[in-house]
Amino acid sequence: MTLIKMQDFLNRSVGWDGLFQDFNRNASNFPPYSISSNEDGSSNIEIALAGYSKEDVNVSLQDSVLSISSEGTEKPNNKNYTYKGIANRKFVTKFAIGKYHEVQDATMENGMLVVKVAEVIPEEKKVKSITIN
């Protein structure tokens, strides 16, 4: 059902196809992430970035698309790995941010990047109570 609604939306819209193609082109399982809701109505995008520092990661927002990227952290070292399971490679991951939502904060601690996104409804869009005279 959802797929049918999405196809109907694409068939009846102009200018959105490039956005969805962009998301498909960058679809990847790396880095792993979770999206959670907070009691205050905001949401957190949590991204596991073991081995990355905040200087290695770029977070930007343009045209309601949140982009998180890194050029990677592969630095020459003298280590001879028997097994290297921690990926420090280049990546780009994107998230669509809804209308009336804004990125409020981005923090990185213990290998987890947390981006807080909150709904901010303009006063003219909020429900107004009308007094009956």
C-alpha positions as a printed Julia matrix, in Angstrom:
133×3 Matrix{Float64}:
   0.0    0.0     0.0
   2.77   2.46    0.93
   4.62   1.69   -2.3
   1.45   2.45   -4.3
   1.02   5.78   -2.49
   4.67   6.69   -3.12
   4.34   5.84   -6.81
   1.14   7.89   -7.02
   2.95  10.81   -5.38
   5.84  10.54   -7.87
   3.4   10.32  -10.79
   1.66  13.51   -9.64
   4.61  15.68   -8.67
   7.24  17.73  -10.39
  10.78  18.25   -9.16
  10.86  15.52   -6.5
  12.32  12.71   -8.61
  15.88  14.01   -8.3
  15.61  14.08   -4.51
  14.5   10.44   -4.32
  17.15   9.36   -6.82
  19.74  11.07   -4.66
  18.6    9.04   -1.64
  18.68   5.78   -3.62
  22.11   6.49   -5.04
  23.53   6.97   -1.56
  21.66   4.06    0.04
  24.04   2.09    2.19
  24.1    0.22    5.46
  27.11   2.26    6.57
  27.22   3.9     8.97
  24.55   2.19   11.08
  21.93   4.54   12.53
  18.76   4.68   14.62
  15.99   7.27   14.77
  14.18   7.74   18.08
  11.43  10.0    19.39
  11.75  12.04   22.57
   9.03  12.91   25.08
   9.14  16.57   23.97
   8.16  15.6    20.41
  11.64  15.98   18.95
  13.57  13.16   17.3
  17.17  12.0    17.5
  19.16  10.57   14.62
  21.89   8.46   16.24
  24.79   7.36   14.05
  27.46   4.89   15.19
  30.87   6.26   14.16
  33.48   4.21   16.03
  36.96   5.5    15.21
  35.78   8.9    13.95
  36.23  12.16   15.83
  33.96  15.18   15.47
  36.67  16.78   13.3
  36.31  13.87   10.84
  32.56  14.34   10.34
  30.62  17.02    8.41
  26.95  17.76    9.1
  25.03  20.09    6.78
  21.43  20.96    5.94
  20.31  22.18    2.52
  16.84  22.19    1.0
  15.42  19.98    3.79
  18.11  17.34    3.28
  20.41  16.6     6.21
  23.76  15.31    4.94
  26.3   13.62    7.18
  29.63  12.75    5.62
  33.28  12.03    6.19
  36.34  11.8     3.99
  37.39   8.88    6.19
  40.02   8.57    8.85
  42.46   6.2     7.17
  45.78   7.48    8.43
  49.07   5.73    7.86
  50.16   3.75   10.88
  52.54   0.97   11.68
  49.86  -1.46   12.84
  49.76  -4.9    11.29
  46.12  -5.97   11.64
  45.18  -9.62   11.97
  41.58  -8.51   11.47
  40.32  -4.96   10.88
  36.57  -4.76   11.52
  36.31  -1.05   12.3
  35.57   0.83    9.1
  37.06   4.31    8.89
  36.14   4.85    5.27
  34.62   7.75    3.4
  30.81   7.93    3.55
  27.79  10.14    2.82
  24.38   9.48    4.33
  21.28  11.65    3.91
  18.0   12.15    5.74
  14.9   14.04    4.57
  13.84  16.63    7.13
  10.12  17.41    7.14
   8.41  20.74    6.73
   8.41  22.8     9.92
  11.31  20.76   11.33
  14.74  22.09   12.15
  18.03  20.64   13.26
  18.58  21.93   16.78
  21.8   20.28   17.85
  24.54  17.82   16.88
  26.78  16.18   19.48
  29.4   13.47   19.3
  30.35  11.4    22.3
  31.87   7.92   22.67
  31.64   7.21   18.93
  27.98   8.21   18.63
  26.83  11.22   16.62
  23.42  12.43   17.81
  21.5   14.98   15.72
  18.39  16.42   17.38
  15.55  17.44   15.06
  12.48  19.24   16.41
   9.18  20.33   14.94
   8.84  24.11   14.99
   5.41  25.2    13.86
   5.15  28.9    12.92
   2.59  30.94   14.87
   0.45  31.49   11.75
   0.1   27.68   11.33
  -0.88  26.93   14.94
  -4.5   26.37   15.93
  -6.15  29.57   17.12
  -8.96  29.55   19.62
 -11.71  31.98   18.6
 -13.78  33.62   21.3
 -17.48  33.61   20.6
 -19.06  37.03   21.32
